[in-house]
Coordinates of C-alpha atoms and ligand atoms in Angstrom, one line a residue:
X1 CA -44.0 -0.3 19.3
X2 CA -42.0 -3.7 18.3
X3 CA -39.4 -4.3 21.1
X4 CA -36.2 -6.0 20.7
X5 CA -33.2 -6.6 23.0
X6 CA -29.3 -6.6 22.2
X7 CA -26.1 -6.1 24.4
X8 CA -24.7 -2.9 22.3
X9 CA -26.6 -0.4 20.2
X10 CA -24.0 1.1 18.0
X11 CA -25.6 4.2 16.2
X12 CA -23.6 5.2 13.0
X13 CA -22.0 3.1 10.5
X14 CA -18.9 4.9 9.4
X15 CA -15.5 3.9 10.5
X16 CA -16.0 4.3 14.1
X17 CA -19.1 2.6 14.4
X18 CA -18.4 -0.5 12.0
X19 CA -15.5 -1.3 13.6
X20 CA -17.1 -0.8 17.0
X21 CA -19.9 -3.3 15.8
X22 CA -17.2 -5.7 14.5
X23 CA -15.0 -5.7 17.7
X24 CA -17.8 -6.5 19.9
X25 CA -18.9 -8.9 17.7
X26 CA -15.5 -10.8 17.7
X27 CA -15.8 -10.8 21.7
X28 CA -18.9 -12.8 21.1
X29 CA -21.6 -9.9 21.7
X30 CA -25.1 -9.7 20.5
X31 CA -24.8 -6.3 18.9
X32 CA -27.6 -4.2 16.5
X33 CA -25.8 -1.2 14.4
X34 CA -28.6 1.3 13.2
X35 CA -27.7 4.4 10.9
X36 CA -29.4 6.8 9.1
X37 CA -27.8 6.3 6.0
X38 CA -26.8 3.1 4.2
X39 CA -23.8 1.6 5.2
X40 CA -21.3 2.8 2.9
X41 CA -22.8 6.7 4.2
X42 CA -21.4 9.0 6.8
X43 CA -18.3 11.4 6.2
X44 CA -16.1 8.4 6.5
X45 CA -16.6 7.5 2.4
X46 CA -15.9 11.4 1.7
X47 CA -12.4 10.9 3.1
X48 CA -9.3 11.5 0.3
X49 CA -6.6 12.3 1.5
X50 CA -5.7 9.1 3.9
X51 CA -5.2 7.8 7.5
X52 CA -2.6 8.2 9.9
X53 CA -0.6 6.0 11.9
X54 CA 2.8 5.8 13.1
X55 CA 4.9 3.9 10.7
X56 CA 6.9 1.5 12.6
X57 CA 7.3 1.8 17.1
X58 CA 9.9 4.1 16.5
X59 CA 7.5 6.5 14.7
X60 CA 5.2 7.1 17.8
X61 CA 6.6 9.4 19.9
X62 CA 6.9 11.6 16.0
X63 CA 3.2 10.8 15.5
X64 CA 2.5 11.8 18.9
X65 CA 4.5 15.2 18.7
X66 CA 2.8 16.4 15.9
X67 CA -0.8 15.6 16.9
X68 CA 0.2 17.4 20.6
X69 CA 1.8 20.6 18.7
X70 CA -1.5 20.8 16.0
X71 CA -3.8 20.6 19.3
X72 CA -2.6 23.8 20.6
X73 CA -2.3 22.5 24.1
X74 CA -5.8 21.2 24.4
X75 CA -5.3 17.7 23.6
X76 CA -5.4 15.2 26.2
X77 CA -2.3 13.3 26.8
X78 CA -3.3 10.0 27.4
X79 CA -6.0 9.7 24.4
X80 CA -2.9 10.7 22.6
X81 CA -1.0 8.0 23.7
X82 CA -3.4 5.3 23.5
X83 CA -4.0 6.4 20.0
X84 CA -0.5 6.2 19.0
X85 CA 0.2 3.3 20.4
X86 CA -3.3 1.2 19.0
X87 CA -3.3 2.6 15.4
X88 CA -1.1 0.9 13.6
X89 CA -2.5 -2.6 14.5
X90 CA -6.1 -1.6 13.1
X91 CA -4.7 -0.2 9.9
X92 CA -3.2 -3.7 9.5
X93 CA -6.7 -5.2 10.4
X94 CA -8.3 -2.7 7.3
X95 CA -5.6 -4.3 4.9
X96 CA -6.5 -8.0 6.3
X97 CA -10.5 -7.0 5.1
X98 CA -9.2 -6.1 1.7
X99 CA -8.0 -2.2 1.9
X100 CA -5.3 -2.1 -0.7
X101 CA -3.3 1.2 0.7
X102 CA -0.5 2.4 -1.9
X103 CA 2.6 1.3 -1.1
X104 CA 3.7 5.0 -1.2
X105 CA 2.9 7.1 2.2
X106 CA 2.2 10.5 1.8
X107 CA 2.7 13.7 3.6
X108 CA -0.1 16.3 4.9
X109 CA 0.1 19.5 7.0
X110 CA 1.6 19.4 10.3
X111 CA 3.2 15.9 10.2
X112 CA 7.1 15.9 10.3
X113 CA 7.5 12.7 8.4
X114 CA 5.5 11.4 5.4
X115 CA 3.2 8.6 7.3
X116 CA 0.0 9.1 5.7
X117 CA -1.5 5.4 4.0
X118 CA -3.8 5.9 1.4
X119 CA -5.4 4.3 -1.7
X120 CA -5.3 7.2 -4.5
X121 CA -7.4 9.8 -2.9
X122 CA -10.4 7.6 -2.3
X123 CA -9.2 6.7 1.2
X124 CA -12.3 6.8 2.6
X125 CA -14.5 5.1 -0.1
X126 CA -11.9 2.1 0.2
X127 CA -12.5 1.9 4.1
X128 CA -15.9 2.5 4.0
X129 CA -16.3 -0.7 1.8
X130 CA -14.2 -3.0 3.1
X131 CA -15.7 -2.5 6.8
X132 CA -19.6 -2.9 5.1
X133 CA -18.1 -5.5 3.6
X134 CA -17.3 -7.7 6.8
X135 CA -20.4 -6.6 8.2
X136 CA -22.6 -7.9 5.6
X137 CA -20.8 -10.8 5.4
X138 CA -20.7 -11.3 9.7
X139 CA -24.9 -10.4 9.7
X140 CA -26.5 -13.1 11.8
X141 CA -29.2 -13.1 14.5
X142 CA -26.3 -12.1 16.7
X143 CA -25.7 -8.8 14.6
X144 CA -28.5 -6.8 13.1
X145 CA -28.2 -4.2 10.5
X146 CA -30.8 -1.2 10.3
X147 CA -29.9 0.6 7.4
X148 CA -31.9 3.7 7.0
X149 CA -32.7 3.9 10.7
X150 CA -33.0 7.0 13.1
X151 CA -32.7 7.2 16.6
X152 CA -35.3 9.4 17.9
X153 CA -34.5 9.6 21.2
X154 CA -32.6 7.4 24.0
X155 CA -34.1 5.8 26.9
X156 CA -32.7 6.5 30.6
X157 CA -33.5 4.4 33.8
X158 CA -31.9 4.9 37.1
X159 CA -29.4 7.3 35.5
X160 CA -28.2 4.8 33.1
X161 CA -28.7 5.1 29.2
X162 CA -30.5 1.7 28.6
X163 CA -31.9 1.7 25.1
X164 CA -33.2 4.0 22.6
X165 CA -36.1 4.5 20.3
X166 CA -35.5 3.6 16.6
X167 CA -37.5 4.9 13.6
X168 CA -37.2 2.2 10.9
X169 CA -38.2 1.5 8.0
X170 CA -40.5 -1.1 9.3
X171 CA -41.7 1.7 11.8
X172 CA -40.4 2.7 15.2
X173 CA -38.7 -0.1 17.5
X174 CA -37.7 0.2 21.2
X175 CA -34.4 -1.5 21.5
X176 CA -33.2 -2.2 25.1
X177 CA -29.9 -2.4 25.0
X178 CA -27.4 -3.2 27.5
X179 CA -24.9 -0.3 26.6
X180 CA -25.2 2.7 23.4
X181 CA -22.4 3.6 21.6
X182 CA -22.7 7.2 19.4
X183 CA -20.4 7.0 16.3
X184 CA -22.7 9.3 14.6
X185 CA -20.5 11.7 13.5
X186 CA -19.9 15.6 13.4
X187 CA -22.1 18.4 13.2
X188 CA -20.8 20.1 10.0
X189 CA -24.4 20.9 8.6
X190 CA -24.8 23.9 11.2
X191 CA -22.6 25.6 8.7
X192 CA -23.9 26.3 5.1
X193 CA -21.1 25.8 3.2
X194 CA -19.0 22.7 4.6
X195 CA -17.4 19.4 3.2
X196 CA -19.2 17.5 5.4
X197 CA -21.9 15.1 4.2
X198 CA -26.0 16.2 4.5
X199 CA -26.3 13.5 7.3
X200 CA -23.5 15.0 9.5
X201 CA -26.7 17.1 11.9
X202 CA -24.8 16.1 15.4
X203 CA -27.6 13.8 16.3
X204 CA -25.1 12.1 18.6
X205 CA -24.4 15.1 20.2
X206 CA -28.1 16.2 20.9
X207 CA -28.9 12.8 21.9
X208 CA -26.0 12.8 24.6
X209 CA -27.0 15.9 25.4
X210 CA -31.2 15.1 26.4
X211 CA -29.2 12.0 28.4
X212 CA -27.7 14.5 30.5
X213 CA -24.2 13.9 29.0
X214 CA -21.6 16.4 29.2
X215 CA -20.2 17.8 26.1
X216 CA -17.0 19.8 25.2
X217 CA -15.2 22.3 23.3
X218 CA -18.0 22.8 20.8
X219 CA -15.7 26.2 19.6
X220 CA -13.1 24.2 18.1
X221 CA -14.4 24.0 14.3
X222 CA -12.1 23.1 11.7
X223 CA -12.0 24.6 8.3
X224 CA -10.6 23.0 5.5
X225 CA -8.2 25.2 3.9
X226 CA -8.8 23.9 0.0
X227 CA -12.2 23.5 -0.9
X228 CA -13.7 25.0 -4.1
X229 CA -17.2 26.8 -3.5
X230 CA -19.3 26.5 -6.4
X231 CA -23.2 27.1 -6.1
X232 CA -22.8 27.0 -2.6
X233 CA -21.3 23.4 -2.4
X234 CA -17.5 22.8 -1.3
X235 CA -15.9 20.5 -3.5
X236 CA -13.0 19.2 -1.4
X237 CA -9.7 19.0 -2.9
X238 CA -7.7 16.5 -0.3
X239 CA -4.4 18.0 1.7
X240 CA -2.5 15.7 0.1
X241 CA -2.2 17.9 -2.7
X242 CA -0.1 20.3 -1.0
X243 CA 1.3 16.8 0.6
X244 CA 2.7 16.3 -3.1
X245 CA 4.4 20.0 -3.5
X246 CA 1.1 22.0 -4.6
X247 CA 1.5 25.3 -3.6
X248 CA -1.1 28.6 -3.0
X249 CA -0.8 31.6 -4.9
X250 CA -2.5 35.1 -4.1
X251 CA -4.0 36.8 -7.1
X252 CA -0.7 38.8 -7.5
X253 CA 0.7 34.8 -8.9
X254 CA 2.6 34.9 -5.2
X255 CA 3.2 32.2 -3.2
X256 CA 2.1 34.2 0.1
X257 CA 2.6 30.7 3.0
X258 CA 6.2 31.8 4.0
X259 CA 4.7 35.0 5.9
X260 CA 2.5 33.0 8.3
X261 CA 4.3 30.0 8.5
X262 CA 8.3 28.0 8.4
X263 CA 6.1 25.1 7.2
X264 CA 4.5 27.1 4.6
X265 CA 1.5 25.2 2.2
X266 CA 1.9 21.8 4.9
X267 CA 1.5 24.4 8.6
X268 CA -1.4 23.2 10.5
X269 CA -5.3 23.7 9.1
X270 CA -6.0 26.5 11.0
X271 CA -2.8 28.3 10.0
X272 CA -3.0 27.3 6.5
X273 CA -7.1 28.6 6.6
X274 CA -6.6 32.0 7.9
X275 CA -3.6 32.6 5.7
X276 CA -5.8 31.7 2.7
X277 CA -8.8 33.8 4.0
X278 CA -6.5 36.7 5.1
X279 CA -4.8 36.3 1.1
X280 CA -8.3 36.4 -0.4
X281 CA -9.5 39.6 1.6
X282 CA -6.1 41.3 0.8
X283 CA -5.5 40.4 -3.2
X284 CA -9.4 39.1 -4.0
X285 CA -8.1 35.2 -4.4
X286 CA -6.2 32.1 -3.9
X287 CA -5.5 29.4 -6.5
X288 CA -4.0 26.0 -5.6
X289 CA -1.3 25.4 -8.5
X290 CA -0.1 21.9 -9.1
X291 CA 0.3 22.7 -12.6
X292 CA 4.3 22.3 -11.6
X293 CA 4.0 18.5 -10.4
X294 CA 3.2 17.4 -14.3
X295 CA -0.7 16.5 -15.8
X296 CA -0.4 13.1 -16.1
X297 CA 1.0 12.5 -12.5
X298 CA -1.8 14.7 -10.6
X299 CA -4.4 13.3 -12.5
X300 CA -3.4 9.5 -12.1
X301 CA -2.4 10.6 -8.1
X302 CA -5.7 12.5 -7.4
X303 CA -8.5 10.7 -9.6
X304 CA -11.7 11.6 -7.5
X305 CA -10.7 15.4 -7.3
X306 CA -9.6 15.4 -10.9
X307 CA -13.1 14.2 -11.6
X308 CA -15.2 16.4 -9.3
X309 CA -13.3 19.4 -10.6
X310 CA -13.7 17.9 -14.4
X311 CA -17.4 18.4 -13.8
X312 CA -17.2 22.1 -12.7
X313 CA -15.1 22.8 -15.7
X314 CA -11.9 22.8 -13.8
X315 CA -8.6 20.4 -15.3
X316 CA -6.8 19.9 -11.9
X317 CA -3.5 19.2 -13.8
X318 CA -3.5 22.6 -15.9
X319 CA -5.6 24.7 -14.3
X320 CA -5.2 27.3 -11.4
X321 CA -7.4 26.2 -8.9
X322 CA -9.3 28.6 -6.7
X323 CA -10.0 27.4 -3.2
X324 CA -11.2 28.7 0.1
X325 CA -11.4 27.4 3.5
X326 CA -14.8 25.5 4.4
X327 CA -15.9 23.7 7.3
X328 CA -14.9 20.0 7.4
X329 CA -14.6 18.6 11.1
X330 CA -15.8 19.4 14.5
X331 CA -13.1 18.9 17.2
X332 CA -15.8 19.2 19.8
X333 CA -18.4 16.5 20.7
X334 CA -19.3 14.5 23.8
X335 CA -16.8 14.1 26.3
X336 CA -15.2 11.1 26.8
X337 CA -12.4 9.2 28.3
X338 CA -9.6 7.3 26.6
X339 CA -12.2 4.0 26.8
X340 CA -15.0 5.8 24.9
X341 CA -17.1 6.5 28.2
X342 CA -19.3 9.3 28.2
X343 CA -20.5 11.0 31.5
X344 CA -23.5 9.0 31.7
X345 CA -23.3 5.1 32.6
X346 CA -24.2 3.2 29.3
X347 CA -23.3 5.4 26.9
X348 CA -20.4 5.6 24.6
X349 CA -18.9 7.5 21.9
X350 CA -16.4 7.1 19.0
X351 CA -15.6 8.9 16.3
X352 CA -16.4 12.5 15.1
X353 CA -19.3 12.5 17.6
X354 CA -16.7 12.5 20.9
X355 CA -14.2 14.6 22.4
X356 CA -11.9 11.8 23.5
X357 CA -9.0 14.4 23.8
X358 CA -6.8 13.0 21.1
X359 CA -7.4 16.4 18.6
X360 CA -7.3 19.5 21.2
X361 CA -8.2 22.6 19.5
X362 CA -7.1 21.2 15.8
X363 CA -7.0 17.7 14.5
X364 CA -3.9 16.9 12.6
X365 CA -4.8 15.9 8.9
X366 CA -5.7 12.4 8.7
X367 CA -6.0 11.1 12.3
X368 CA -9.9 11.2 12.1
X369 CA -10.2 7.7 10.2
X370 CA -7.7 5.9 12.2
X371 CA -9.2 7.8 15.4
X372 CA -12.6 6.0 14.4
X373 CA -10.7 2.7 14.7
X374 CA -8.6 3.0 17.7
X375 CA -11.7 4.7 19.8
X376 CA -14.6 2.7 18.1
X377 CA -12.6 -0.5 19.3
X378 CA -11.7 0.9 22.9
X379 CA -15.0 2.1 23.3
X380 CA -17.0 -1.5 22.3
X381 CA -14.6 -3.1 24.3
X382 CA -15.4 -1.2 27.3
X383 CA -19.2 -1.2 27.0
X384 CA -18.7 -5.1 26.5
X385 CA -16.8 -5.1 29.8
X386 CA -19.7 -4.1 32.0
X387 CA -22.6 -5.2 29.8
X388 CA -25.4 -6.5 32.1
X389 CA -29.0 -8.1 31.0
X390 CA -30.6 -5.1 29.5
X391 CA -32.4 -3.9 32.2
X392 CA -36.3 -2.5 31.2
X393 CA -36.9 0.3 29.5
X394 CA -38.5 3.5 30.8
X395 CA -40.1 6.3 28.5
X396 CA -38.0 7.6 26.0
X397 CA -36.5 11.2 26.6
X398 CA -38.2 14.3 24.6
X399 CA -36.8 15.0 21.5
X400 CA -36.4 18.9 20.5
X401 CA -37.8 19.3 17.1
X402 CA -37.5 22.2 14.7
X403 CA -38.7 23.3 12.1
X404 CA -36.2 22.4 8.8
X405 CA -37.0 25.3 7.1
X406 CA -35.5 27.4 10.2
X407 CA -32.1 25.9 9.0
X408 CA -31.1 28.3 6.4
X409 CA -31.3 31.6 8.4
X410 CA -29.5 29.8 11.4
X411 CA -27.2 28.4 9.7
X412 CA -26.2 32.2 8.2
X413 CA -26.2 33.3 12.3
X414 CA -23.5 30.5 13.0
X415 CA -21.3 31.6 9.7
X416 CA -21.4 34.8 10.1
X417 CA -20.7 35.1 14.6
X418 CA -18.7 31.6 14.7
X419 CA -16.7 31.5 11.3
X420 CA -13.0 31.5 11.5
X421 CA -12.9 34.9 12.7
X422 CA -14.9 35.2 15.8
X423 CA -15.6 38.6 18.3
X424 CA -17.8 39.2 21.4
X425 CA -20.5 41.7 19.8
X426 CA -21.1 39.3 16.7
X427 CA -21.4 35.8 19.3
X428 CA -23.6 38.1 21.7
X429 CA -25.9 39.5 18.7
X430 CA -26.1 35.7 17.5
X431 CA -27.1 34.5 20.9
X432 CA -29.7 37.3 20.6
X433 CA -31.2 36.2 17.1
X434 CA -31.2 32.6 18.3
X435 CA -34.6 31.4 17.7
X436 CA -36.6 28.4 15.9
X437 CA -40.0 27.7 15.3
X438 CA -40.7 24.2 16.8
X439 CA -42.1 21.6 14.3
X440 CA -45.4 19.9 14.2
X441 CA -44.1 16.7 13.2
X442 CA -41.4 14.6 14.8
X443 CA -39.9 13.4 11.0
X444 CA -36.5 12.5 11.0
X445 CA -35.7 16.3 9.2
X446 CA -37.3 18.0 12.1
X447 CA -35.6 16.2 15.0
X448 CA -32.0 16.6 12.8
X449 CA -33.2 20.4 12.9
X450 CA -33.6 19.9 16.5
X451 CA -30.0 18.8 16.9
X452 CA -28.4 21.5 15.0
X453 CA -30.4 24.3 17.0
X454 CA -29.7 23.3 20.1
X455 CA -25.7 22.8 19.3
X456 CA -25.7 25.6 17.5
X457 CA -26.6 27.9 20.7
X458 CA -23.8 25.9 22.9
X459 CA -21.3 26.7 20.2
X460 CA -22.0 30.0 19.8
X461 CA -22.1 30.4 24.2
X462 CA -19.2 28.6 24.3
X463 CA -17.2 30.6 21.4
X464 CA -18.2 33.5 23.6
X465 CA -17.1 32.3 27.2
X466 CA -13.3 31.4 25.4
X467 CA -11.5 34.7 25.6
X468 CA -8.4 33.7 23.9
X469 CA -7.4 32.1 20.3
X470 CA -6.4 28.8 19.8
X471 CA -6.4 26.3 17.3
X472 CA -9.7 26.2 15.4
X473 CA -11.3 28.7 17.4
X474 CA -9.8 32.5 16.9
X475 CA -11.1 35.9 18.4
X476 CA -10.4 39.0 16.9
X477 CA -10.2 41.0 19.8
X478 CA -7.8 37.8 21.8
X479 CA -5.8 37.2 19.2
X480 CA -3.3 35.3 21.4
X481 CA -3.5 31.9 22.8
X482 CA -3.9 32.3 27.0
X483 CA -1.3 31.0 29.5
X484 CA -3.6 28.2 30.3
X485 CA -5.2 25.8 28.3
X486 CA -8.3 24.4 29.4
X487 CA -11.3 22.8 28.0
X488 CA -14.7 24.4 27.9
X489 CA -17.7 21.5 29.3
X490 CA -20.8 22.0 28.8
X491 CA -23.0 20.5 32.1
X492 CA -26.3 19.6 31.0
X493 CA -29.6 21.3 33.4
X494 CA -31.3 24.4 33.8
X495 CA -29.1 26.9 31.1
X496 CA -26.3 24.1 30.7
X497 CA -23.5 25.4 32.7
X498 CA -19.9 26.1 31.1
X499 CA -17.1 25.0 33.2
X500 CA -13.4 25.9 32.3
X501 CA -11.5 22.3 32.9
X502 CA -7.6 22.8 32.7
X503 CA -6.2 19.5 30.7
X504 CA -5.2 16.6 32.6
X505 CA -1.2 17.1 33.7
X506 CA -0.2 13.5 32.5
X507 CA 2.6 13.1 31.0
X508 CA 3.1 10.9 27.7
X509 CA 6.2 9.2 28.5
X510 CA 7.1 7.2 25.7
X511 CA 10.4 7.6 25.5
X512 CA 12.7 8.0 28.4
Ligands
LIG1 C1 -8.0 15.4 3.0 O1 -8.0 14.7 2.3 O2 -7.5 16.6 3.1 C2 -9.2 15.6 4.3 C3 -8.2 14.7 4.8 C4 -8.5 14.9 6.5 O3 -9.4 15.5 7.0 O4 -7.8 14.7 7.4

């Protein structure tokens, strides 16, 4: 196997990984960025609506309050504080890198004011293009970009992560690294109907778990309220469509959100998603109606959605659009502190793969792209502050491999037991049925399936253990929020214990 050495190995090429690599390079570090897709892959490029950050220093308090409210008591205050303090300057950096944000800022669910910057409805695409352009321009002996490269396993020595084995287009490479930063995205592919891209297979969570890192709050899964599901594929209709005035109507043509939340269509996502599911169950369908906004405005404001729905024979400007909730984002992940440090030395995580405490039980709309910037930069800086000459590598950790042919059945089990509504009987039955055949090869698909099989079981166990409803976790027989907000922390080891850990009592303290 070829061997290479670097100060920082970044895994993942979306907003968090790309920004982390650029930040590390700006401090003069040697970096290898490995991503299994091309640099413009991952979920970043799929993000439509925009990027949320305080508009001015005076908006920090309000943005923090909106984030905390959506997170239903489970946000870590220091993570929220760091986020609102840092986000604006990183968004300005994107502008410097060439992202042409519209002068118009928009509103989305859970935000008390319009503060979402966007480039029409292709914001993630524009950010992804700017970051990958900056990375390509910075390519040098000190910055290696390994596209189409899959991390098979981490290497651990003396209790610290010291590198990884990477399957590249030119064969396996052993990377000795002073630190490894995971930015691999979420695990939406655990569900059959998701707006997450095919590469969202939870690789970073699986790798971290194998290395002994704690995972947190896996039961909190965000359903985007408005997807158009066609032939089993979910097509996202951005929340900004409701931000611009889009209305939800049931099969009787009634606008129903006033029965669920005073913020109507702009209530937090968990509330709107459950309301839509209830109305579909009661009346047969729910439509998104933008017709009153004018077809010309709608098509100009949302060209990406217009084109995607046109392929399904729907006219966003003129038709009622049949929508339903679909899995969109996974709040849980590898537990980190506010500097992206996991519970294992040498291992860092940022973006959707991480549970930094920013999102709590339910992510506020459009906080994820800015999260990638803030925590990607923080994790890179924290990793560099403790870098040593890469120590010798030990053997790679064994990676669980699963036959990918088992995935449709596993996904069906998860969707049935751990969808928008859960209950103990369903979760217990799912755990009893949770079995998968080992794969005979260690190819990428078998490794991805292995990660999903491990995460699926942990999610089911966390969902069973949480006997309350909060944000993206709703138990039909425990329909109310418990009095104390506590994280579910999964500690690796025999059987993987679940600990209930209260949210830190820190105060935000922006304004006296
Ligand atoms: C959307 O445009 O609705 C998705 C943005 C997000 O997930 O925050």
